[in-house]
Backbone as a printed PyTorch tensor [residue, N CA C, xyz], in Angstrom:
tensor([[[ 29.3150, 440.7110, 137.5370],
         [ 28.5830, 439.5210, 137.1340],
         [ 28.9580, 438.4190, 138.1270]],

        [[ 27.9400, 437.8420, 138.6620],
         [ 28.1730, 436.8060, 139.6560],
         [ 28.2130, 435.4330, 138.9980]],

        [[ 28.7270, 434.4800, 139.7360],
         [ 28.8060, 433.1030, 139.2480],
         [ 27.4030, 432.5510, 139.0270]],

        [[ 26.4510, 432.9510, 139.8780],
         [ 25.0610, 432.4930, 139.7350],
         [ 24.4660, 433.0010, 138.4270]],

        [[ 24.8000, 434.2330, 138.0530],
         [ 24.2810, 434.8070, 136.8130],
         [ 24.8720, 434.0870, 135.5960]],

        [[ 26.1760, 433.7780, 135.6730],
         [ 26.8240, 433.0670, 134.5860],
         [ 26.2160, 431.6640, 134.4650]],

        [[ 25.9790, 431.0350, 135.5950],
         [ 25.4110, 429.6960, 135.5960],
         [ 23.9890, 429.7320, 135.0440]],

        [[ 23.1970, 430.7240, 135.4290],
         [ 21.8240, 430.8530, 134.9470],
         [ 21.8150, 431.0660, 133.4350]],

        [[ 22.7350, 431.8810, 132.9310],
         [ 22.8190, 432.1270, 131.4930],
         [ 23.1850, 430.8370, 130.7630]],

        [[ 24.0730, 430.0610, 131.3210],
         [ 24.4640, 428.7860, 130.7180],
         [ 23.3050, 427.8070, 130.6930]],

        [[ 22.5470, 427.7730, 131.7830],
         [ 21.3900, 426.8820, 131.8490],
         [ 20.3550, 427.2920, 130.8030]],

        [[ 20.1190, 428.5860, 130.6620],
         [ 19.1480, 429.0880, 129.6890],
         [ 19.5980, 428.7580, 128.2600]],

        [[ 20.8930, 428.8920, 128.0070],
         [ 21.4160, 428.5690, 126.6750],
         [ 21.2750, 427.0770, 126.3970]],

        [[ 21.5350, 426.2530, 127.3970],
         [ 21.4080, 424.8060, 127.2410],
         [ 19.9510, 424.4180, 126.9880]],

        [[ 19.0370, 425.0710, 127.6960],
         [ 17.6140, 424.7880, 127.4950],
         [ 17.1670, 425.2090, 126.0920]],

        [[ 17.6610, 426.3590, 125.6470],
         [ 17.3130, 426.8280, 124.3030],
         [ 17.8550, 425.8680, 123.2400]],

        [[ 19.0680, 425.3720, 123.4390],
         [ 19.6610, 424.4210, 122.5050],
         [ 18.8730, 423.1200, 122.4920]],

        [[ 18.4960, 422.6440, 123.6670],
         [ 17.7200, 421.4050, 123.7660],
         [ 16.3610, 421.5700, 123.0910]],

        [[ 15.7370, 422.7260, 123.2740],
         [ 14.4370, 422.9760, 122.6440],
         [ 14.5770, 423.0090, 121.1230]],

        [[ 15.6270, 423.6500, 120.6290],
         [ 15.8580, 423.7180, 119.1890],
         [ 16.1300, 422.3300, 118.6190]],

        [[ 16.8950, 421.5220, 119.3350],
         [ 17.1780, 420.1590, 118.8800],
         [ 15.9060, 419.3100, 118.8650]],

        [[ 15.0530, 419.4840, 119.8870],
         [ 13.7970, 418.7310, 119.9510],
         [ 12.8810, 419.1340, 118.7990]],

        [[ 12.8370, 420.4380, 118.5020],
         [ 12.0090, 420.9260, 117.4000],
         [ 12.5160, 420.3600, 116.0700]],

        [[ 13.8230, 420.3680, 115.8780],
         [ 14.4110, 419.8390, 114.6490],
         [ 14.1260, 418.3440, 114.5220]],

        [[ 14.2330, 417.6090, 115.6190],
         [ 13.9560, 416.1760, 115.5900],
         [ 12.4900, 415.9100, 115.2540]],

        [[ 11.5840, 416.7320, 115.8040],
         [ 10.1600, 416.5820, 115.5140],
         [  9.8810, 416.8690, 114.0420]],

        [[ 10.5480, 417.8620, 113.4720],
         [ 10.3690, 418.1920, 112.0590],
         [ 10.8760, 417.0560, 111.1640]],

        [[ 12.0060, 416.4720, 111.5290],
         [ 12.5460, 415.3510, 110.7610],
         [ 11.5940, 414.1600, 110.8330]],

        [[ 11.0620, 413.8860, 112.0090],
         [ 10.1310, 412.7740, 112.1830],
         [  8.8500, 413.0240, 111.3890]],

        [[  8.3300, 414.2580, 111.4210],
         [  7.1170, 414.5820, 110.6670],
         [  7.3570, 414.4280, 109.1700]],

        [[  8.5220, 414.8490, 108.6990],
         [  8.8540, 414.7130, 107.2780],
         [  8.9500, 413.2420, 106.8890]],

        [[  9.5410, 412.4300, 107.7550],
         [  9.6570, 410.9970, 107.4780],
         [  8.2820, 410.3390, 107.4400]],

        [[  7.3950, 410.7350, 108.3570],
         [  6.0400, 410.1820, 108.3810],
         [  5.2720, 410.6040, 107.1290]],

        [[  5.4230, 411.8610, 106.7130],
         [  4.7470, 412.3390, 105.5040],
         [  5.2380, 411.5820, 104.2730]],

        [[  6.5410, 411.3470, 104.2020],
         [  7.1060, 410.6090, 103.0700],
         [  6.5700, 409.1820, 103.0520]],

        [[  6.5170, 408.5520, 104.2270],
         [  6.0080, 407.1810, 104.3130],
         [  4.5380, 407.1350, 103.9040]],

        [[  3.7570, 408.1370, 104.3020],
         [  2.3400, 408.1860, 103.9370],
         [  2.1880, 408.3770, 102.4320]],

        [[  3.0130, 409.2390, 101.8430],
         [  2.9690, 409.4460, 100.3940],
         [  3.3070, 408.1540,  99.6560]],

        [[  4.3350, 407.4670, 100.1150],
         [  4.7380, 406.2120,  99.4710],
         [  3.6560, 405.1520,  99.6160]],

        [[  3.0270, 405.1050, 100.7940],
         [  1.9510, 404.1380, 101.0200],
         [  0.7600, 404.4660, 100.1280]],

        [[  0.4570, 405.7610,  99.9950],
         [ -0.6440, 406.1760,  99.1250],
         [ -0.3660, 405.8290,  97.6800]],

        [[  0.8610, 406.0360,  97.2340],
         [  1.2290, 405.7140,  95.8510],
         [  1.1380, 404.2100,  95.6160]],

        [[  1.5880, 403.4370,  96.5920],
         [  1.5260, 401.9840,  96.4590],
         [  0.0760, 401.5180,  96.4360]],

        [[ -0.7570, 402.1260,  97.2680],
         [ -2.1710, 401.7740,  97.3060],
         [ -2.8530, 402.1340,  95.9930]],

        [[ -2.5340, 403.3050,  95.4550],
         [ -3.1290, 403.7210,  94.1790],
         [ -2.7070, 402.7830,  93.0590]],

        [[ -1.4890, 402.2950,  93.1080],
         [ -1.0050, 401.3980,  92.0760],
         [ -1.7390, 400.0580,  92.1160]],

        [[ -2.2610, 399.7010,  93.2820],
         [ -2.9540, 398.4270,  93.4250],
         [ -4.4420, 398.5180,  93.1170]],

        [[ -4.9650, 399.7470,  92.9530],
         [ -6.3850, 399.9250,  92.6740],
         [ -6.6880, 399.4750,  91.2560]],

        [[ -7.8030, 398.7830,  91.0640],
         [ -8.1560, 398.3650,  89.7100],
         [ -8.5340, 399.5700,  88.8680]],

        [[ -8.3750, 399.4430,  87.5800],
         [ -8.7300, 400.4950,  86.6360],
         [-10.2300, 400.7410,  86.7190]],

        [[-10.6440, 401.9980,  86.4890],
         [-12.0610, 402.3240,  86.5010],
         [-12.7950, 401.3900,  85.5440]],

        [[-13.9220, 400.8670,  85.9840],
         [-14.7040, 399.9800,  85.1400],
         [-14.2180, 398.5480,  85.1290]],

        [[-13.2430, 398.2170,  85.9630],
         [-12.6460, 396.8830,  85.9680],
         [-13.6940, 395.7920,  86.1380]],

        [[-14.6050, 395.9670,  87.0820],
         [-15.6010, 394.9370,  87.3410],
         [-16.9360, 395.2240,  86.6740]],

        [[-17.2230, 396.5050,  86.4260],
         [-18.5400, 396.8740,  85.9200],
         [-18.5980, 397.0020,  84.4170]],

        [[-17.4560, 397.1500,  83.7520],
         [-17.4560, 397.3790,  82.3200],
         [-17.7540, 398.8150,  81.9660]],

        [[-17.8800, 399.6920,  82.9820],
         [-18.1580, 401.1070,  82.7660],
         [-17.0180, 401.8970,  83.3820]],

        [[-16.5010, 402.8610,  82.6390],
         [-15.4210, 403.6870,  83.1600],
         [-15.8010, 405.1480,  83.0510]],

        [[-15.0010, 405.9890,  83.5930],
         [-15.1700, 407.4380,  83.4960],
         [-14.9160, 407.8420,  82.0460]],

        [[-15.7800, 408.6740,  81.4690],
         [-15.6270, 409.0790,  80.0680],
         [-14.3160, 409.8120,  79.8350]],

        [[-13.8300, 410.5260,  80.8380],
         [-12.5710, 411.2630,  80.6670],
         [-11.3860, 410.3080,  80.6030]],

        [[-11.5970, 409.0530,  81.0210],
         [-10.5080, 408.0820,  80.9930],
         [-10.3440, 407.4580,  79.6090]],

        [[-11.3040, 407.7010,  78.7250],
         [-11.2070, 407.1390,  77.3790],
         [-10.0400, 407.7860,  76.6450]],

        [[ -9.3060, 407.0080,  75.8730],
         [ -8.1850, 407.5850,  75.1320],
         [ -8.6790, 408.5890,  74.0970]],

        [[ -7.8130, 409.5110,  73.6670],
         [ -8.1830, 410.5330,  72.6950],
         [ -8.6370, 409.8900,  71.3870]],

        [[ -8.0120, 408.8140,  70.9980],
         [ -8.4230, 408.0540,  69.8160],
         [ -8.7000, 406.6360,  70.2920]],

        [[ -9.8820, 406.1460,  69.9460],
         [-10.2640, 404.8170,  70.3820],
         [-10.8920, 404.0680,  69.2080]],

        [[-10.9210, 402.7840,  69.3130],
         [-11.4600, 401.9410,  68.2440],
         [-12.9410, 401.6990,  68.4980]],

        [[-13.7180, 401.7360,  67.4140],
         [-15.1300, 401.3800,  67.5030],
         [-15.2150, 399.8530,  67.5330]],

        [[-16.0110, 399.3330,  68.4560],
         [-16.1390, 397.8830,  68.5750],
         [-16.9230, 397.2880,  67.4060]],

        [[-17.7310, 398.0940,  66.7240],
         [-18.5280, 397.5770,  65.6010],
         [-17.7680, 397.6170,  64.2810]],

        [[-17.3040, 398.8260,  63.8970],
         [-16.6600, 398.9420,  62.5820],
         [-15.1410, 398.7850,  62.6540]],

        [[-14.5730, 398.8460,  63.8450],
         [-13.1360, 398.6590,  64.0200],
         [-12.2860, 399.8370,  63.6090]],

        [[-12.9150, 400.9590,  63.2540],
         [-12.1690, 402.1400,  62.8150],
         [-11.6790, 402.9370,  64.0190]],

        [[-10.4400, 403.4550,  63.9470],
         [ -9.9700, 404.3430,  65.0090],
         [-10.6630, 405.6980,  64.8600]],

        [[-11.2380, 406.1820,  65.9190],
         [-12.0130, 407.4280,  65.8770],
         [-11.6810, 408.2900,  67.0800]],

        [[-11.9030, 409.6010,  66.9250],
         [-11.6570, 410.5400,  68.0250],
         [-12.8140, 410.4580,  69.0210]],

        [[-12.6030, 411.0350,  70.2080],
         [-13.6010, 410.9740,  71.2670],
         [-14.9240, 411.5910,  70.8490]],

        [[-14.8770, 412.6360,  70.0100],
         [-16.1280, 413.2900,  69.6330],
         [-16.9620, 412.4450,  68.6690]],

        [[-16.4560, 411.3140,  68.2270],
         [-17.2250, 410.3900,  67.3920],
         [-18.0590, 409.4350,  68.2330]],

        [[-17.9540, 409.5520,  69.5600],
         [-18.6700, 408.6660,  70.4720],
         [-19.5520, 409.4930,  71.3990]],

        [[-20.6980, 408.9540,  71.7770],
         [-21.5580, 409.6210,  72.7670],
         [-20.9250, 409.4640,  74.1490]],

        [[-21.4090, 410.2630,  75.0810],
         [-20.9120, 410.1600,  76.4560],
         [-21.1390, 408.7780,  77.0360]],

        [[-22.2860, 408.1930,  76.7200],
         [-22.5990, 406.8470,  77.2300],
         [-21.6240, 405.8220,  76.6740]],

        [[-21.2830, 405.9570,  75.3950],
         [-20.3430, 405.0160,  74.7860],
         [-18.9320, 405.2170,  75.3390]],

        [[-18.5560, 406.4660,  75.6090],
         [-17.2150, 406.7250,  76.1510],
         [-17.0430, 406.1570,  77.5520]],

        [[-18.1460, 405.9890,  78.2610],
         [-18.0640, 405.4250,  79.6080],
         [-17.7970, 403.9240,  79.5820]],

        [[-18.0140, 403.3160,  78.4400],
         [-17.7660, 401.8830,  78.3230],
         [-16.2760, 401.6220,  78.1330]],

        [[-15.8510, 400.4200,  78.4350],
         [-14.4430, 400.0540,  78.3100],
         [-14.1070, 399.7220,  76.8670]],

        [[-12.8140, 399.7200,  76.5460],
         [-12.3800, 399.3420,  75.2040],
         [-12.9940, 398.0020,  74.8310]],

        [[-13.3500, 397.8730,  73.5690],
         [-13.9570, 396.6350,  73.1110],
         [-15.4690, 396.6540,  73.2120]],

        [[-16.0270, 397.6680,  73.8990],
         [-17.4740, 397.8030,  74.0190],
         [-17.9670, 399.1330,  73.4570]],

        [[-17.0580, 400.0810,  73.1960],
         [-17.4470, 401.3940,  72.6810],
         [-17.8300, 401.2950,  71.2080]],

        [[-18.9530, 401.9170,  70.8530],
         [-19.4020, 401.9650,  69.4650],
         [-19.5750, 403.4190,  69.0600]],

        [[-19.1120, 403.7630,  67.8640],
         [-19.1970, 405.1480,  67.3920],
         [-20.6500, 405.5330,  67.1130]],

        [[-20.8850, 406.8510,  67.0060],
         [-22.2390, 407.3570,  66.7550],
         [-22.7950, 406.8110,  65.4440]],

        [[-21.9600, 406.6800,  64.4330],
         [-22.4200, 406.1720,  63.1310],
         [-22.9400, 404.7370,  63.2530]],

        [[-22.2050, 403.8970,  63.9530],
         [-22.6210, 402.5030,  64.0970],
         [-23.8830, 402.3800,  64.9560]],

        [[-23.9690, 403.1840,  66.0050],
         [-25.1580, 403.1660,  66.8570],
         [-26.3650, 403.6530,  66.0560]],

        [[-26.1670, 404.7290,  65.2640],
         [-27.2670, 405.2510,  64.4410],
         [-27.6740, 404.2260,  63.3790]],

        [[-26.7270, 403.4710,  62.8590],
         [-27.0310, 402.4430,  61.8610],
         [-27.9590, 401.3790,  62.3980]],

        [[-27.9120, 401.1110,  63.6980],
         [-28.8080, 400.1260,  64.3100],
         [-30.2580, 400.5650,  64.2200]],

        [[-30.4990, 401.8790,  64.1900],
         [-31.8620, 402.4000,  64.1630],
         [-32.5390, 402.1070,  62.8320]],

        [[-31.7490, 401.8980,  61.7750],
         [-32.3180, 401.6700,  60.4510],
         [-32.4430, 400.1940,  60.0930]],

        [[-32.0230, 399.3310,  60.9720],
         [-32.0440, 397.9050,  60.6730],
         [-33.3660, 397.2970,  61.0280]]])
């Protein structure tokens, strides 16, 4: 084994170590960027207004399982309200009975 061969092996080992360190540093940086993006996304989501904030209309799935009828004031389950009524915000939802009662007035 010549000195040149030993030196070449050392250089190759040093290059492999440097490459591994660079890869590890890139992985750490990518993980830090992903964490920062997740935190920024969570902060942004926290600042978003609730569905229906400006329009008075929300997603029907966002309605609580039990909600109050704005007309009779009774707590009722979601199936006591039509889809259109469930899309409205609290304080505007009316149960099927109260809506049907309007038809007879």
